[in-house]
mmCIF file of C-alpha atoms and ligand atoms in Angstrom:
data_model
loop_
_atom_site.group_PDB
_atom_site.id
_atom_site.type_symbol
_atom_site.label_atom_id
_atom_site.label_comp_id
_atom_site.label_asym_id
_atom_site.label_seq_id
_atom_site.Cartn_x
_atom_site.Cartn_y
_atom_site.Cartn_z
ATOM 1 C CA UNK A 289 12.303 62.278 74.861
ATOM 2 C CA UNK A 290 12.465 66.004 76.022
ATOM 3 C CA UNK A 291 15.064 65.975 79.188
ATOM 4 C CA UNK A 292 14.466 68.066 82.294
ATOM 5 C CA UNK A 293 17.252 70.676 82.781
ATOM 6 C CA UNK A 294 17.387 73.279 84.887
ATOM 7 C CA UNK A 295 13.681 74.600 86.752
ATOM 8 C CA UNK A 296 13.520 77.799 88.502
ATOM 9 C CA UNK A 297 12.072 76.677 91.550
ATOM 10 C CA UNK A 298 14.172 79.122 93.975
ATOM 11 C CA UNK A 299 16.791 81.752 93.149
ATOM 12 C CA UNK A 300 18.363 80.297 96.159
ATOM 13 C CA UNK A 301 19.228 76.864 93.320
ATOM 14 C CA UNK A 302 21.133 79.500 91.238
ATOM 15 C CA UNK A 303 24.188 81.426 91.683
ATOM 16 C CA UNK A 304 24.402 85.324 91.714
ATOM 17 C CA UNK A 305 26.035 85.558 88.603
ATOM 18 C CA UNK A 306 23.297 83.844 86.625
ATOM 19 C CA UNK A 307 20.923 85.890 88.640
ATOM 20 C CA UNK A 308 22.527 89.091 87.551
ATOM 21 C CA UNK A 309 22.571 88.151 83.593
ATOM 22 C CA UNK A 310 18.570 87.334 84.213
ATOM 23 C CA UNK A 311 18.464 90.886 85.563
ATOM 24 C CA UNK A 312 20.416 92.864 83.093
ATOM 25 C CA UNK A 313 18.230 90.528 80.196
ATOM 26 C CA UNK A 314 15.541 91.741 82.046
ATOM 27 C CA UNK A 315 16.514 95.038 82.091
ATOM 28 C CA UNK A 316 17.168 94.836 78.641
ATOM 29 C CA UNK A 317 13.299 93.328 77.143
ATOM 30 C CA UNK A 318 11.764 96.558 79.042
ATOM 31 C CA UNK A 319 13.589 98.729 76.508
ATOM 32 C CA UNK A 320 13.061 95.788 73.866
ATOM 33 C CA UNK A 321 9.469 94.851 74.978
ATOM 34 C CA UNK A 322 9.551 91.971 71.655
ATOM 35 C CA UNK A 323 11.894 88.975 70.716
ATOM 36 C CA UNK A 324 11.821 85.803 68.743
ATOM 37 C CA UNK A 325 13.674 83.869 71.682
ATOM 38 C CA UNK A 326 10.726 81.717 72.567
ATOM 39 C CA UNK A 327 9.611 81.076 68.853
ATOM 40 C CA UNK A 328 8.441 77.985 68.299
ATOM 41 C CA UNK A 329 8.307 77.315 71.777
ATOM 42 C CA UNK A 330 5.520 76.956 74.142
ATOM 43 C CA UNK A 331 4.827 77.039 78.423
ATOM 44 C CA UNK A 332 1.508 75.591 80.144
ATOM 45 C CA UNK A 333 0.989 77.912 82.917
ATOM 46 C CA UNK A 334 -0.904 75.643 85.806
ATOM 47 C CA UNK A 335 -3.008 77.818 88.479
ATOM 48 C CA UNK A 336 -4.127 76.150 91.420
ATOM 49 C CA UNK A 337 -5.000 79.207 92.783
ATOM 50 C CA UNK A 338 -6.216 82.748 91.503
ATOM 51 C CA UNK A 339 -3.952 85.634 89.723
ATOM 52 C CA UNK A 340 -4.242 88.672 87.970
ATOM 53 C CA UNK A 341 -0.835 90.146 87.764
ATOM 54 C CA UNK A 342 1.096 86.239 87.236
ATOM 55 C CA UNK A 343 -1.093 85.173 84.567
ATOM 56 C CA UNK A 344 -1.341 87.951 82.329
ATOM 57 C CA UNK A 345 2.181 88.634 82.387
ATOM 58 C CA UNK A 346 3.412 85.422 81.839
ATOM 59 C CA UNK A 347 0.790 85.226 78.887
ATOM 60 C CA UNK A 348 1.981 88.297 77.543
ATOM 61 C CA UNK A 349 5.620 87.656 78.142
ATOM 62 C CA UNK A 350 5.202 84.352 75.859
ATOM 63 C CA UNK A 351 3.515 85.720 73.379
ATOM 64 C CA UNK A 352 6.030 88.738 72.740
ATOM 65 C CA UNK A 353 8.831 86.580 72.669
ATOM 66 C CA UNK A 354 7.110 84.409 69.844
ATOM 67 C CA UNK A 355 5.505 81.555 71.801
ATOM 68 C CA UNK A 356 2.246 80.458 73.277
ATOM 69 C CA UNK A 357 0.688 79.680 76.922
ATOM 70 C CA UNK A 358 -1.972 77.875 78.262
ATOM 71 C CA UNK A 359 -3.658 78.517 80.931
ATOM 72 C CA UNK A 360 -4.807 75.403 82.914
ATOM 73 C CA UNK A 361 -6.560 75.476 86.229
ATOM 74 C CA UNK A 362 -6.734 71.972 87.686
ATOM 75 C CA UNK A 363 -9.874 70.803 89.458
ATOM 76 C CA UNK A 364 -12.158 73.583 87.282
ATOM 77 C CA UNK A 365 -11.133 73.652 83.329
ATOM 78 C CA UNK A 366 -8.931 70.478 83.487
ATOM 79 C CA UNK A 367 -9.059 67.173 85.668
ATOM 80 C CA UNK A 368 -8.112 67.442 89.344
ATOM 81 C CA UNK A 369 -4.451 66.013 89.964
ATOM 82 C CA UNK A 370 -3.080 63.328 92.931
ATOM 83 C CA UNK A 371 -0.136 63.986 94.616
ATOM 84 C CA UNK A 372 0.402 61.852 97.012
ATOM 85 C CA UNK A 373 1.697 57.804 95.950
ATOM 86 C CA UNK A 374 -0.025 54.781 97.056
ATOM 87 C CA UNK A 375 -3.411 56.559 97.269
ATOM 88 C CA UNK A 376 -6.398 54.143 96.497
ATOM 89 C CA UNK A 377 -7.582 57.288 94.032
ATOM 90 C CA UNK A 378 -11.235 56.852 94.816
ATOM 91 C CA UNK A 379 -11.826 60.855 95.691
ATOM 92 C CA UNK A 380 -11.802 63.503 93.573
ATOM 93 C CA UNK A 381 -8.354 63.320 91.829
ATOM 94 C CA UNK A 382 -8.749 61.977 88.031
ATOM 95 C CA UNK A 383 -5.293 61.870 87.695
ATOM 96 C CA UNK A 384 -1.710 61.759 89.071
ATOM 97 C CA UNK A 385 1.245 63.993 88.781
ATOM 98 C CA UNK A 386 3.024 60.870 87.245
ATOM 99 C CA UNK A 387 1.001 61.178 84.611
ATOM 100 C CA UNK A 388 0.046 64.902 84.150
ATOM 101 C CA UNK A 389 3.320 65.888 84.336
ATOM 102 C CA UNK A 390 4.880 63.671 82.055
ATOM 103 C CA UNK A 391 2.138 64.439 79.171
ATOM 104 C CA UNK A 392 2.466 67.968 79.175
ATOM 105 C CA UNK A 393 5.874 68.084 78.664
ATOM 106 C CA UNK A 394 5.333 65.839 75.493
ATOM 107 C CA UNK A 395 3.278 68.558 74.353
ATOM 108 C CA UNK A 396 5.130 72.110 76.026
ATOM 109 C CA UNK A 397 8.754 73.480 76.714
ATOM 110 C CA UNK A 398 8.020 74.565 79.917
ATOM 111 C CA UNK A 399 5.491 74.479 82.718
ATOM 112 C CA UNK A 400 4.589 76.956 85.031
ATOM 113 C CA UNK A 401 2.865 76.375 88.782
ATOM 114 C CA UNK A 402 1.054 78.629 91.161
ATOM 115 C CA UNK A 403 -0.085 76.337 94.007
ATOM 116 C CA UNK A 404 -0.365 77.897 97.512
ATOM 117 C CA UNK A 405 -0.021 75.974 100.682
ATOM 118 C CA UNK A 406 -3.287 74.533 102.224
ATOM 119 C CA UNK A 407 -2.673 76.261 105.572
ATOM 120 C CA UNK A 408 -3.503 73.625 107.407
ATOM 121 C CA UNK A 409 -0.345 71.972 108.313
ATOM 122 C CA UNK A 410 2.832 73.110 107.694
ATOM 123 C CA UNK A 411 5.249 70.520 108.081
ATOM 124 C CA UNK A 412 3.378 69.661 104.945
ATOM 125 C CA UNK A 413 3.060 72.721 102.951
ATOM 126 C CA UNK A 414 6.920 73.794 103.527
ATOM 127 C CA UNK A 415 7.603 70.439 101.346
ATOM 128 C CA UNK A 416 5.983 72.120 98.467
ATOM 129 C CA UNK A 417 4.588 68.560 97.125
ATOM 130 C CA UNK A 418 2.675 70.219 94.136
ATOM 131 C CA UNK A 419 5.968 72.209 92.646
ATOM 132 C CA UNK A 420 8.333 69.435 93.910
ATOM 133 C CA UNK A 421 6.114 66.743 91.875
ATOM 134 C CA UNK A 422 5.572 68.822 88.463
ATOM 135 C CA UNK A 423 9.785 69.567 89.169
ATOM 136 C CA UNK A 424 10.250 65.056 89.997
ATOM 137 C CA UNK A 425 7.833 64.555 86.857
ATOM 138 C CA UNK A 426 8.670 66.893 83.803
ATOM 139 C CA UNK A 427 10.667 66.675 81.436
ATOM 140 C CA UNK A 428 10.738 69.859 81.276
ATOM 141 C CA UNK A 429 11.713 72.748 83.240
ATOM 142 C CA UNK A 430 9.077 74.052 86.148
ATOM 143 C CA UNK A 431 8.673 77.723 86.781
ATOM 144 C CA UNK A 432 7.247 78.429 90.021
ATOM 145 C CA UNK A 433 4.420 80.735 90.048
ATOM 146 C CA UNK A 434 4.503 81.469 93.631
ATOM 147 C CA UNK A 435 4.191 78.317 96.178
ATOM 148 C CA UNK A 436 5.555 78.794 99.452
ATOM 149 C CA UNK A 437 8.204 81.220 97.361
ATOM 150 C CA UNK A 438 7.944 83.563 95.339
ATOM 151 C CA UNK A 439 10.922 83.801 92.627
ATOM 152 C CA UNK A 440 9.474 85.760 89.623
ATOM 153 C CA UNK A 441 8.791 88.231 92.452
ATOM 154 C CA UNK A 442 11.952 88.553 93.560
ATOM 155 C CA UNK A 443 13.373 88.969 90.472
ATOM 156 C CA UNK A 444 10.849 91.966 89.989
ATOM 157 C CA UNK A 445 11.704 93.736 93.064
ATOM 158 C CA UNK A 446 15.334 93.538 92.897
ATOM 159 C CA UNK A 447 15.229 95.084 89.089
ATOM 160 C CA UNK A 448 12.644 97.769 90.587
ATOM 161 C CA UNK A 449 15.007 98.824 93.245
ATOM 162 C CA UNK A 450 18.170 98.702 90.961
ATOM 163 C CA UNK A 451 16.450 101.351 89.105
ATOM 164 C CA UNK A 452 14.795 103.614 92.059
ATOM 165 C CA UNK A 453 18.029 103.571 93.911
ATOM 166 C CA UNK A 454 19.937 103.988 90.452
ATOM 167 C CA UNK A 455 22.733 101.150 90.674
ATOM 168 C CA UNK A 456 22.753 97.330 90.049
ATOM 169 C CA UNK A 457 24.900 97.110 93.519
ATOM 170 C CA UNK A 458 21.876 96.891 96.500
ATOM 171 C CA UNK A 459 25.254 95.806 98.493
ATOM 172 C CA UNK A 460 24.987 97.410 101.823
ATOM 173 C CA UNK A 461 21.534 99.140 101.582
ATOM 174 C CA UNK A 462 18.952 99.177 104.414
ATOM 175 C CA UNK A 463 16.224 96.816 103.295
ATOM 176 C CA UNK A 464 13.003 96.452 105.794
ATOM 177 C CA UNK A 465 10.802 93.777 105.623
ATOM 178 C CA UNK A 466 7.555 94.421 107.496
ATOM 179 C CA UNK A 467 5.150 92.606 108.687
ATOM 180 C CA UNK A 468 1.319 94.034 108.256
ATOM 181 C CA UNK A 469 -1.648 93.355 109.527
ATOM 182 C CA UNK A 470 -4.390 91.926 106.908
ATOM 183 C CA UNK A 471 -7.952 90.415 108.393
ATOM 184 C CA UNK A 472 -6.741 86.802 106.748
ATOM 185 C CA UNK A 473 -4.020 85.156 107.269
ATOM 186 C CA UNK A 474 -1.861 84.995 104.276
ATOM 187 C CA UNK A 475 0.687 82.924 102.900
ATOM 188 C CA UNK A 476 4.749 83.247 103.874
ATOM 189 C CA UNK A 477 5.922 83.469 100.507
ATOM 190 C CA UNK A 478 6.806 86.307 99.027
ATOM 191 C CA UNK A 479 7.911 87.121 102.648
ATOM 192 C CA UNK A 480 10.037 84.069 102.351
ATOM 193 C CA UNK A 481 11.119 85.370 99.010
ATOM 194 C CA UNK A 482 12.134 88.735 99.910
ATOM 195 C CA UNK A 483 14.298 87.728 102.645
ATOM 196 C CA UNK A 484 15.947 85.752 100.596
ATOM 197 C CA UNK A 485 16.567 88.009 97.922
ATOM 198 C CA UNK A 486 17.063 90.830 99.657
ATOM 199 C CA UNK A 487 20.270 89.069 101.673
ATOM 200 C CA UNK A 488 21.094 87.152 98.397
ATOM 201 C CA UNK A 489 21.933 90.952 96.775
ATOM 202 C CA UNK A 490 24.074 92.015 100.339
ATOM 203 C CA UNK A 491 21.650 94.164 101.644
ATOM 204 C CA UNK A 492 21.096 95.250 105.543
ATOM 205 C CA UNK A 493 18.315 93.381 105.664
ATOM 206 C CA UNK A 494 15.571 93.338 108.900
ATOM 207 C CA UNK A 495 12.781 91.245 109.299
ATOM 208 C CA UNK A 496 10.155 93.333 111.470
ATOM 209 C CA UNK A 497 7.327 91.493 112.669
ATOM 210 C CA UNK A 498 5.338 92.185 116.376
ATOM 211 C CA UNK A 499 6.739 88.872 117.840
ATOM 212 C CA UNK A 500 8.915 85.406 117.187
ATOM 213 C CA UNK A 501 5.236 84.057 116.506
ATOM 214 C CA UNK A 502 5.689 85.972 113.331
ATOM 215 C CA UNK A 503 9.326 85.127 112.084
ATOM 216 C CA UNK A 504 9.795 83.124 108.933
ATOM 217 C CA UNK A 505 10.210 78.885 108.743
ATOM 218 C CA UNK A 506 13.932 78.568 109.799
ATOM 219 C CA UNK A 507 14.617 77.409 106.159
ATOM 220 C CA UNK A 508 14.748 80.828 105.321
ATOM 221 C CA UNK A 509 16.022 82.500 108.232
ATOM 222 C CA UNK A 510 19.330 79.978 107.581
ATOM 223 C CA UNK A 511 19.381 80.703 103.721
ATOM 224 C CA UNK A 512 19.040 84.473 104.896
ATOM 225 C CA UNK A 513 22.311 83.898 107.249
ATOM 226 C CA UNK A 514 23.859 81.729 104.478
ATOM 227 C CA UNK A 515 23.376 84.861 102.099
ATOM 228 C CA UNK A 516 24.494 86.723 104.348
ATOM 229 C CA UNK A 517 28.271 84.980 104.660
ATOM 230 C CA UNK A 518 28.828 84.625 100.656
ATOM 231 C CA UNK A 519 27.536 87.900 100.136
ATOM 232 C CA UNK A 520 27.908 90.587 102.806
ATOM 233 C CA UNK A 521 25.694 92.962 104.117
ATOM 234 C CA UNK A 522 23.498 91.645 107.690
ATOM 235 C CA UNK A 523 20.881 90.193 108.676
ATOM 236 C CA UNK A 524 18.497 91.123 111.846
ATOM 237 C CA UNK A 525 15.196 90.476 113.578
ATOM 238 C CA UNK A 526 13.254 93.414 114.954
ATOM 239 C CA UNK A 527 9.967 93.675 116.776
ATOM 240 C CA UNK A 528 11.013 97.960 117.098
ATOM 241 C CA UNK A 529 9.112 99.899 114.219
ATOM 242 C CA UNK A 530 10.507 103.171 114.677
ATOM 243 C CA UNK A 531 14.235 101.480 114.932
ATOM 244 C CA UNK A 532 13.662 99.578 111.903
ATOM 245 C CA UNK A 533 12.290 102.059 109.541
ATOM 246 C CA UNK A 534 15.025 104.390 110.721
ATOM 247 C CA UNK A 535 17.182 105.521 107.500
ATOM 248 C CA UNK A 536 15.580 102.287 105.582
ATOM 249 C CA UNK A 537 16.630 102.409 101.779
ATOM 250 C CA UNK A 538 13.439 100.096 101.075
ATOM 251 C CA UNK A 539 10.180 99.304 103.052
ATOM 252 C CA UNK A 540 8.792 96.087 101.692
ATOM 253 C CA UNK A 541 5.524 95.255 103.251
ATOM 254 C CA UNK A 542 3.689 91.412 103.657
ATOM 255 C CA UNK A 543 1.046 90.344 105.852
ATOM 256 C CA UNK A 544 1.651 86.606 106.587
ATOM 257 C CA UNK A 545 -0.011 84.103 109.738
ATOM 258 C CA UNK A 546 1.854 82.771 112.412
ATOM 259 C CA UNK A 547 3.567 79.074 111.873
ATOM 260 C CA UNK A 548 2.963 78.266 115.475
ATOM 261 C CA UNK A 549 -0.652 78.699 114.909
ATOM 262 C CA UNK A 550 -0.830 77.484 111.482
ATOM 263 C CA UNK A 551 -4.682 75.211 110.974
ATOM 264 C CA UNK A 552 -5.064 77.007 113.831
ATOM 265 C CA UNK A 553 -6.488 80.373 112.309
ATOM 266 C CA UNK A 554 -9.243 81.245 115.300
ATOM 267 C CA UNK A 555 -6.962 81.164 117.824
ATOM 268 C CA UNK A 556 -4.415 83.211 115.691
ATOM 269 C CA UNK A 557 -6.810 85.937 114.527
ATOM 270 C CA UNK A 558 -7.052 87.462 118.614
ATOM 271 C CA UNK A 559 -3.184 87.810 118.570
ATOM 272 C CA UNK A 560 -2.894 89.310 114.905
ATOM 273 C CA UNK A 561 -5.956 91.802 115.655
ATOM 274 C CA UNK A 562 -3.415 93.435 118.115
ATOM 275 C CA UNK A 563 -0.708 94.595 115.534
ATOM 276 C CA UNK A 564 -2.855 96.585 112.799
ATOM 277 C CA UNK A 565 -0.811 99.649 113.809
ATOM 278 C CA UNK A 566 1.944 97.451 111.554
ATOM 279 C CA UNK A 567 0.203 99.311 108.828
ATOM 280 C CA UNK A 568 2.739 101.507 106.377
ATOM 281 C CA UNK A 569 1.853 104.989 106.994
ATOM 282 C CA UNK A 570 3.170 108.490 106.451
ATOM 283 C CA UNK A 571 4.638 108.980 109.880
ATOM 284 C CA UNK A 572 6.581 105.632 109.352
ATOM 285 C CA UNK A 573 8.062 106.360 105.703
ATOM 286 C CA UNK A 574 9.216 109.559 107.246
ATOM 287 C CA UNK A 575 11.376 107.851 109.581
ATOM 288 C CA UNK A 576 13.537 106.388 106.412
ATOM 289 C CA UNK A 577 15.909 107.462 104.643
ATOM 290 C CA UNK A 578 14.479 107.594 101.054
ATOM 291 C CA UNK A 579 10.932 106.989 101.157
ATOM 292 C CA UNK A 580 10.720 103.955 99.077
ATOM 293 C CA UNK A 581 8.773 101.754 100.034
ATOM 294 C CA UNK A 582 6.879 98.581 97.566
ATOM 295 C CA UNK A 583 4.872 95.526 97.861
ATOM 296 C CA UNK A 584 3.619 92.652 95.857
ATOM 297 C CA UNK A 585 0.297 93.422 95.402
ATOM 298 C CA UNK A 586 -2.533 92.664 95.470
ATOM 299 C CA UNK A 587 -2.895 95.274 98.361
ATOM 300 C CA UNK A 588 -5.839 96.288 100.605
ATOM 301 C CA UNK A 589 -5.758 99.809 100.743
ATOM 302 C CA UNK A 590 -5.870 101.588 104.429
ATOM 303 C CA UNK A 591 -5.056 97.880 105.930
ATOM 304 C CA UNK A 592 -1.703 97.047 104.997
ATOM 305 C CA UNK A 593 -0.505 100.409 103.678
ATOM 306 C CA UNK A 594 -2.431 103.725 103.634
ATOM 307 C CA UNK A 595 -3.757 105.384 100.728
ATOM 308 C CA UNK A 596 -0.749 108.164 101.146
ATOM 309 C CA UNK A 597 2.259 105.644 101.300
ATOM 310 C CA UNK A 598 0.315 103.867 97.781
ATOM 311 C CA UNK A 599 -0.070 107.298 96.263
ATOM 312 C CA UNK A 600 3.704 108.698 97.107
ATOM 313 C CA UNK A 601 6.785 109.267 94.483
ATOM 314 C CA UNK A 602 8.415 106.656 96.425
ATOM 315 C CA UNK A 603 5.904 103.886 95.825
ATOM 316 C CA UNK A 604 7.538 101.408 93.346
ATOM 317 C CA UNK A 605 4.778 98.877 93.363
ATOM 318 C CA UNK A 606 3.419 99.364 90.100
ATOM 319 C CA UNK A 607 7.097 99.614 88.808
ATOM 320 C CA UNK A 608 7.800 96.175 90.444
ATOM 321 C CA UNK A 609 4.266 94.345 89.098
ATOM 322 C CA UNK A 610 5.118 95.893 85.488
ATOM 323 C CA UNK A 611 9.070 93.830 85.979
ATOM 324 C CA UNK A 612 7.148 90.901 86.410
ATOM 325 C CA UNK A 613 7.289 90.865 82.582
ATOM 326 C CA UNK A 614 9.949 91.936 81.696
ATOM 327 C CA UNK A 615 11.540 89.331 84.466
ATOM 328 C CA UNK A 616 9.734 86.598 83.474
ATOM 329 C CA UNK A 617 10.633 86.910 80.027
ATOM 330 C CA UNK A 618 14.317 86.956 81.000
ATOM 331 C CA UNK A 619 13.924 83.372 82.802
ATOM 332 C CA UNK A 620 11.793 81.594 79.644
ATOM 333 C CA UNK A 621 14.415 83.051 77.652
ATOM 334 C CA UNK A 622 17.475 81.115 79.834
ATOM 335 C CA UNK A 623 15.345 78.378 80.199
ATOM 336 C CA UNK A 624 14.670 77.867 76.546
ATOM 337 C CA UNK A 625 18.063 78.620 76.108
ATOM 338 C CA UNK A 626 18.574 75.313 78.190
ATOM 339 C CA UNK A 627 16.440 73.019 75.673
ATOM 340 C CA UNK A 628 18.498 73.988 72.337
HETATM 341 N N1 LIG B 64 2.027 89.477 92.927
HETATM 342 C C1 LIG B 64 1.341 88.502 92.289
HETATM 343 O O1 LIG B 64 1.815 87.382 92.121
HETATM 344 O O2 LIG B 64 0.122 88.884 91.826
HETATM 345 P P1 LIG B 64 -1.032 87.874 91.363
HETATM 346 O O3 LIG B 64 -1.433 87.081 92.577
HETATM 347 O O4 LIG B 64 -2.132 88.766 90.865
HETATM 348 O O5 LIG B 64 -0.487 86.992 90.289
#
């Protein structure tokens, strides 16, 4: 039997150092772009919700490192899964994660999972039952695909802004987070991940969002001040735009709802309606220092950032979705260094 090692669930479970070699292995399959370090080898890649930029680059990554994916979509090309235990499984689940889990890693090296919160209650998404049941389950390790984090991200962004700002050492550099404005409201992760990442790599780091309605679950805020301690650089909350996007190094932008009003959507939609002058515009960017500014994409255009700010020198974002490769083939590669 195949043993479970090590997932990469959160770069918060692994130390800097390991972080860094992912990075400069990374940095290193973007001048490479092929390898042999997954021959043989094989990842099922589990989407419980859409992607574009995720699921082609994980394909891709597989396949130019020698090995194979499979794309599964539970509940509409393969069997809807139960999470919970104890369930009298008389509704639409066919099966359980006890069982799907365990399978697939009879038959893969790895498994990845996309699987975004329900939005309904939170004290329930911020367990992260789907990834935390593949992770109890396989035998093998779990990437996540984005769940109420957003690792593979991360990893992205930091290598993108190592190169723009021409150093591996972020220590120190302004870093704004900023909250946008988008007519949904959106999942915290990558919001969650950024924060995390951003004070994982020392960075000034401010979280600017119109009010505490809009700060982060406290699991990150405390993993942000934790970062903060073993790695320098600071950590603030800032409802001031002009103040915060004064002499940034980095504008990272994320629309995300309020936790306070979270299954409550109606009654948030009023309050976020208020702040659409969050959006990432010219006069903004000109208050920073460098004019960088990225995002995760996918973007809305003239909601969360305007066309000018997408269109600019110092937009990375394209440079950060093309790292999700490149990243991602950096963290099979550990991982199925893991299994020899
Ligand atoms: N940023 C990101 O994860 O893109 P997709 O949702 O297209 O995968």
């Amino acid at each position: 039997m195949k043993t479970a090692t090590k997932h990469f669930l959160n770069t918060q479970d692994w130390s800097r150092s390991e972080l860094d070699a992912m990075l400069r292995d990374a940095a290193a399959f973007k001048r490479l772009r092929t390898g042999q370090q997954l021959a043989g080898r094989s990842i099922a890649l589990l989407f419980f919700n859409p992607s574009m930029r995720t699921r082609t680059s994980f394909e891709l990554g597989a396949h130019q490192l020698g090995g194979k994916a499979i794309v599964l979509q539970p509940g509409k090309d393969a069997w809807p899964i139960e999470f919970d235990f104890g369930t009298v499984m008389d509704g639409e689940a066919e099966e359980h994660i006890a069982e799907v889990a365990r399978v697939l890693s009879r038959y893969v090296d790895m498994i990845g999972v996309r699987a975004f919160p329900k939005f309904v209650d939170w004290s329930l998404d911020r367990q992260d039952r789907v990834l935390e049941g593949f992770a109890k389950y396989s035998e093998v390790p779990v990437i996540n695909m984005e769940t109420i984090t957003h690792p593979c991200q991360e990893m992205a962004h930091v290598l993108a802004m190592q190169e723009r700002l021409g150093t591996q050492d972020l220590t120190g550099r302004k870093y704004v987070l900023t909250w946008t404005y988008h007519p949904k409201a959106l999942n915290t992760a990558v919001a969650n991940s950024a924060l995390t990442i951003a004070t994982r790599m020392g960075m000034d780091v401010t979280l600017l969002c119109p009010t505490e309605d809009y700060l982060l679950d406290e699991r990150y805020l405390d993993w942000a001040k934790q970062n903060v301690k073993e790695n320098g650089g600071s950590f603030s909350v800032s409802h001031d735009i002009k103040a915060a996007y004064k002499d940034a190094d980095v504008v990272y932008a994320k629309s995300w709802g309020a936790l306070p009003y979270f299954g409550n959507w109606e009654q948030e939609k009023p309050i976020r309606e208020q702040y659409k002058h969050f959006i990432v515009d010219e006069e903004k960017m000109a208050l920073t220092r460098s004019g960088l500014f990225s995002h995760c994409l996918p973007l809305r255009r003239n909601v969360k950032a305007t066309d000018a700010v997408m269109d600019s020198d110092g937009c990375f974002a394209i440079d950060e979705a093309e790292n999700r490769l490149h990243v991602q083939k950096a963290i099979m590669a550990r991982l199925a260094r893991e299994l020899d």
